[in-house]
Short mmCIF file of C-alpha atoms in Angstrom, two decimals:
data_model
loop_
_atom_site.label_atom_id
_atom_site.label_comp_id
_atom_site.label_asym_id
_atom_site.label_seq_id
_atom_site.Cartn_x
_atom_site.Cartn_y
_atom_site.Cartn_z
CA ALA A 13 13.04 -7.33 -10.81
CA GLN A 14 11.47 -8.08 -7.44
CA ARG A 15 8.17 -9.91 -7.35
CA VAL A 16 5.66 -10.93 -4.67
CA THR A 17 3.28 -13.82 -5.16
CA GLN A 18 0.21 -14.62 -3.09
CA PRO A 19 -1.12 -17.81 -4.64
CA GLU A 20 -4.55 -17.75 -2.98
CA LYS A 21 -7.00 -15.09 -4.08
CA LEU A 22 -9.58 -16.24 -1.53
CA LEU A 23 -9.33 -18.14 1.73
CA SER A 24 -12.52 -19.17 3.44
CA VAL A 25 -12.29 -20.63 6.95
CA PHE A 26 -14.59 -21.20 9.89
CA LYS A 27 -14.26 -19.19 13.07
CA GLY A 28 -11.77 -20.83 15.41
CA ALA A 29 -9.93 -22.64 12.61
CA PRO A 30 -6.29 -21.89 11.78
CA VAL A 31 -5.56 -19.69 8.81
CA GLU A 32 -2.36 -19.38 6.80
CA LEU A 33 -1.84 -16.89 3.99
CA LYS A 34 1.04 -17.72 1.70
CA CYS A 35 3.49 -15.18 0.39
CA ASN A 36 6.54 -15.89 -1.76
CA TYR A 37 8.95 -13.32 -3.04
CA SER A 38 11.75 -13.19 -5.55
CA TYR A 39 14.71 -11.03 -4.69
CA SER A 40 18.30 -12.13 -4.32
CA GLY A 41 19.39 -9.47 -1.84
CA SER A 42 18.26 -8.61 1.67
CA PRO A 43 14.50 -8.06 1.56
CA GLU A 44 12.18 -6.26 3.93
CA LEU A 45 8.76 -7.87 4.14
CA PHE A 46 5.47 -6.51 5.40
CA TRP A 47 1.87 -7.59 5.69
CA TYR A 48 -0.76 -4.92 5.09
CA VAL A 49 -4.48 -5.40 5.74
CA GLN A 50 -7.57 -3.67 4.43
CA TYR A 51 -10.80 -4.20 6.35
CA SER A 52 -14.11 -3.44 4.67
CA ARG A 53 -14.53 0.31 4.10
CA GLN A 54 -11.27 1.08 5.89
CA ARG A 55 -7.92 2.22 4.66
CA LEU A 56 -4.93 0.02 3.99
CA GLN A 57 -2.89 -0.36 7.16
CA LEU A 58 0.24 -2.12 8.32
CA LEU A 59 -0.29 -5.41 10.12
CA LEU A 60 3.23 -6.82 10.55
CA ARG A 61 6.86 -6.15 9.70
CA HIS A 62 9.27 -9.07 9.51
CA ILE A 63 11.98 -7.31 11.46
CA SER A 64 9.72 -6.79 14.47
CA ARG A 65 9.02 -10.49 15.02
CA GLU A 66 5.85 -9.39 16.77
CA SER A 67 2.37 -10.86 17.02
CA ILE A 68 -0.39 -8.47 16.07
CA LYS A 69 -4.05 -9.43 16.56
CA GLY A 70 -2.84 -13.01 16.98
CA PHE A 71 -1.09 -13.04 13.61
CA THR A 72 2.56 -13.97 13.17
CA ALA A 73 4.77 -14.19 10.12
CA ASP A 74 8.24 -15.65 9.77
CA LEU A 75 10.67 -14.74 7.06
CA ASN A 76 12.20 -17.87 5.53
CA LYS A 77 15.03 -16.75 3.29
CA GLY A 78 15.76 -20.28 2.13
CA GLU A 79 12.24 -20.70 0.79
CA THR A 80 11.84 -16.98 0.02
CA SER A 81 8.56 -16.98 1.90
CA PHE A 82 6.81 -14.79 4.47
CA HIS A 83 3.61 -16.66 5.29
CA LEU A 84 1.06 -15.13 7.65
CA LYS A 85 -0.52 -17.37 10.26
CA LYS A 86 -3.15 -17.23 12.95
CA PRO A 87 -4.05 -20.31 15.02
CA PHE A 88 -7.69 -19.36 15.67
CA ALA A 89 -9.39 -17.13 13.11
CA GLN A 90 -12.04 -14.64 14.23
CA GLU A 91 -14.86 -13.12 12.19
CA GLU A 92 -13.25 -9.69 12.50
CA ASP A 93 -10.22 -11.06 10.62
CA SER A 94 -12.24 -11.03 7.41
CA ALA A 95 -10.36 -8.61 5.16
CA MET A 96 -8.01 -8.27 2.20
CA TYR A 97 -4.40 -9.04 3.06
CA TYR A 98 -1.42 -7.88 1.02
CA CYS A 99 2.14 -9.07 1.35
CA ALA A 100 4.62 -6.36 0.40
CA LEU A 101 8.33 -6.31 -0.34
CA LYS A 102 10.75 -3.45 -0.04
CA ILE A 103 14.25 -3.86 -1.32
CA GLY A 104 16.39 -3.30 1.75
CA MET A 105 18.97 -0.60 2.21
CA ILE A 106 19.42 0.45 -1.39
CA LYS A 107 18.94 4.18 -1.52
CA ALA A 108 18.03 4.21 -5.17
CA ALA A 109 15.04 2.00 -4.43
CA GLY A 110 13.75 4.47 -1.91
CA ASN A 111 10.80 3.25 0.05
CA LYS A 112 9.26 1.45 -2.88
CA LEU A 113 6.83 -1.25 -1.88
CA THR A 114 5.92 -4.01 -4.28
CA PHE A 115 2.63 -5.62 -3.33
CA GLY A 116 1.43 -9.12 -3.95
CA GLY A 117 -1.93 -9.67 -5.59
CA GLY A 118 -3.72 -9.95 -2.27
CA THR A 119 -5.67 -12.67 -0.49
CA ARG A 120 -9.22 -12.12 0.61
CA VAL A 121 -9.94 -13.89 3.89
CA LEU A 122 -13.49 -14.74 4.80
CA VAL A 123 -14.09 -16.11 8.28
CA LYS A 124 -17.45 -17.79 8.57
CA PRO A 125 -19.32 -18.11 11.86
CA ASP B 15 -3.49 14.28 13.96
CA THR B 16 -2.29 10.79 13.05
CA GLU B 17 -4.03 10.30 9.74
CA VAL B 18 -3.47 10.86 6.08
CA THR B 19 -6.45 12.66 4.57
CA GLN B 20 -7.42 12.79 0.92
CA THR B 21 -9.88 14.96 -0.96
CA PRO B 22 -12.13 14.54 -2.76
CA LYS B 23 -13.48 11.11 -1.87
CA HIS B 24 -14.94 10.68 -5.35
CA LEU B 25 -14.24 12.44 -8.62
CA VAL B 26 -15.85 12.13 -12.03
CA MET B 27 -14.12 13.92 -14.89
CA GLY B 28 -14.20 14.06 -18.65
CA MET B 29 -11.19 13.39 -20.82
CA THR B 30 -10.68 17.10 -21.49
CA ASN B 31 -10.97 18.22 -17.88
CA LYS B 32 -8.24 19.34 -15.51
CA LYS B 33 -8.61 18.34 -11.90
CA SER B 34 -6.44 17.84 -8.84
CA LEU B 35 -6.30 15.34 -6.02
CA LYS B 36 -5.13 16.50 -2.64
CA CYS B 37 -3.39 14.65 0.17
CA GLU B 38 -2.46 16.00 3.59
CA GLN B 39 -0.65 14.69 6.65
CA HIS B 40 0.35 16.42 9.87
CA MET B 41 2.52 13.69 11.35
CA GLY B 42 5.79 15.38 10.41
CA HIS B 43 6.50 12.74 7.80
CA ARG B 44 9.08 13.67 5.19
CA ALA B 45 8.15 11.11 2.56
CA MET B 46 4.89 11.02 0.62
CA TYR B 47 3.64 8.67 -2.06
CA TRP B 48 1.00 8.29 -4.74
CA TYR B 49 -0.34 4.85 -5.62
CA LYS B 50 -2.88 3.74 -8.18
CA GLN B 51 -5.16 0.80 -7.39
CA LYS B 52 -7.39 -0.76 -10.01
CA ALA B 53 -10.33 -2.90 -8.96
CA LYS B 54 -9.33 -6.23 -7.45
CA LYS B 55 -5.63 -5.40 -7.90
CA PRO B 56 -2.90 -4.37 -5.47
CA PRO B 57 -1.69 -0.78 -5.18
CA GLU B 58 0.97 0.22 -7.71
CA LEU B 59 3.45 2.93 -6.88
CA MET B 60 3.38 6.04 -9.05
CA PHE B 61 5.53 8.68 -7.32
CA VAL B 62 7.64 9.14 -4.20
CA TYR B 63 8.52 12.51 -2.70
CA SER B 64 11.29 12.83 -0.16
CA TYR B 65 11.77 16.16 1.60
CA GLU B 66 9.44 17.77 -0.94
CA LYS B 67 11.53 16.61 -3.89
CA LEU B 68 10.47 13.97 -6.38
CA SER B 69 12.67 10.93 -5.78
CA ILE B 70 10.87 8.18 -7.69
CA ASN B 71 8.69 8.39 -10.80
CA GLU B 72 7.58 4.94 -11.92
CA SER B 73 7.39 5.93 -15.59
CA VAL B 74 3.98 7.49 -15.09
CA PRO B 75 2.44 9.23 -18.14
CA SER B 76 2.77 13.01 -18.13
CA ARG B 77 -0.99 13.47 -17.90
CA PHE B 78 -0.37 12.83 -14.18
CA SER B 79 1.62 15.63 -12.61
CA PRO B 80 2.55 15.46 -8.93
CA GLU B 81 3.34 18.45 -6.79
CA CYS B 82 4.56 18.78 -3.22
CA PRO B 83 4.10 22.41 -2.16
CA ASN B 84 5.21 21.75 1.42
CA SER B 85 6.05 18.88 3.73
CA SER B 86 2.42 18.29 4.70
CA LEU B 87 0.75 18.49 1.33
CA LEU B 88 0.87 16.42 -1.82
CA ASN B 89 -1.16 17.09 -4.94
CA LEU B 90 -1.75 15.08 -8.08
CA HIS B 91 -2.78 17.18 -11.05
CA LEU B 92 -4.76 15.39 -13.72
CA HIS B 93 -5.15 16.49 -17.31
CA ALA B 94 -6.41 14.75 -20.45
CA LEU B 95 -6.94 11.45 -18.69
CA GLN B 96 -8.18 8.31 -20.39
CA PRO B 97 -11.01 6.03 -19.23
CA GLU B 98 -8.41 3.39 -18.29
CA ASP B 99 -7.06 5.82 -15.69
CA SER B 100 -10.22 5.25 -13.66
CA ALA B 101 -9.04 3.78 -10.36
CA LEU B 102 -8.63 4.39 -6.64
CA TYR B 103 -5.74 6.79 -6.04
CA LEU B 104 -4.05 6.28 -2.72
CA CYS B 105 -1.75 8.66 -0.93
CA ALA B 106 0.65 7.45 1.76
CA SER B 107 3.31 8.95 3.97
CA SER B 108 6.21 7.70 6.04
CA GLN B 109 8.63 9.34 8.41
CA GLU B 110 11.56 8.90 6.07
CA VAL B 111 12.23 7.31 2.71
CA TRP B 112 15.52 5.55 3.22
CA ARG B 113 15.11 4.03 6.67
CA ALA B 114 14.76 0.28 6.96
CA GLN B 115 11.35 -1.19 7.78
CA GLU B 116 9.70 2.19 7.41
CA THR B 117 5.92 2.00 7.85
CA GLN B 118 3.77 3.69 5.25
CA TYR B 119 0.49 5.22 6.41
CA PHE B 120 -2.24 5.25 3.81
CA GLY B 121 -5.09 7.62 3.17
CA PRO B 122 -8.61 6.42 2.33
CA GLY B 123 -8.14 7.15 -1.36
CA THR B 124 -9.91 9.13 -4.06
CA ARG B 125 -12.08 7.08 -6.37
CA LEU B 126 -11.68 8.53 -9.86
CA LEU B 127 -13.94 7.86 -12.81
CA VAL B 128 -12.91 9.19 -16.22
CA LEU B 129 -15.70 9.38 -18.77
#
């Protein structure tokens, strides 16, 4: 069965420092990876999709199929980046799996002034 | 309207009560989802509806009964719940179910406490 692992429960960094949130997945086929974010008292929302190769709010994430990883990075963290971040995996292009997202355990990021 | 709304925000119920959670979206999405999120844990999928038909049931106990009366509305009927069912119940929607890289849009959740 597919699995998503986020090894860090909490990441605490100073404003302006780089931040990297690790995400590893286990799935032998063609995965679809996402990063979702939940700011304090707000709803869960999409941050990034691997297929888009985009940078959102300064964050980027690269899918490394060899290492089965999808780490999230930002070179200069801001206080408003403090939130809970979830890596999520959807098994790609298998109709039976539908749009089933499997979430990692989450990493809480705290950016200190 | 580009949001998923959920009512009520909070719900307290006894183990013999019957209650319902409601989720609504007016984005024309054809897929809707129920997730359960326990404290300090990630969301776990419960049900997926595609074009108003149940397409995925993640072996959820029958005391949870989903219903999709139309393409904009998703209900979760609760009956004879247990205290361990206390959690945040999240609704989400997406344009389709089967399309690659489909974004799911989440509601704010209903916080349920079963006494």
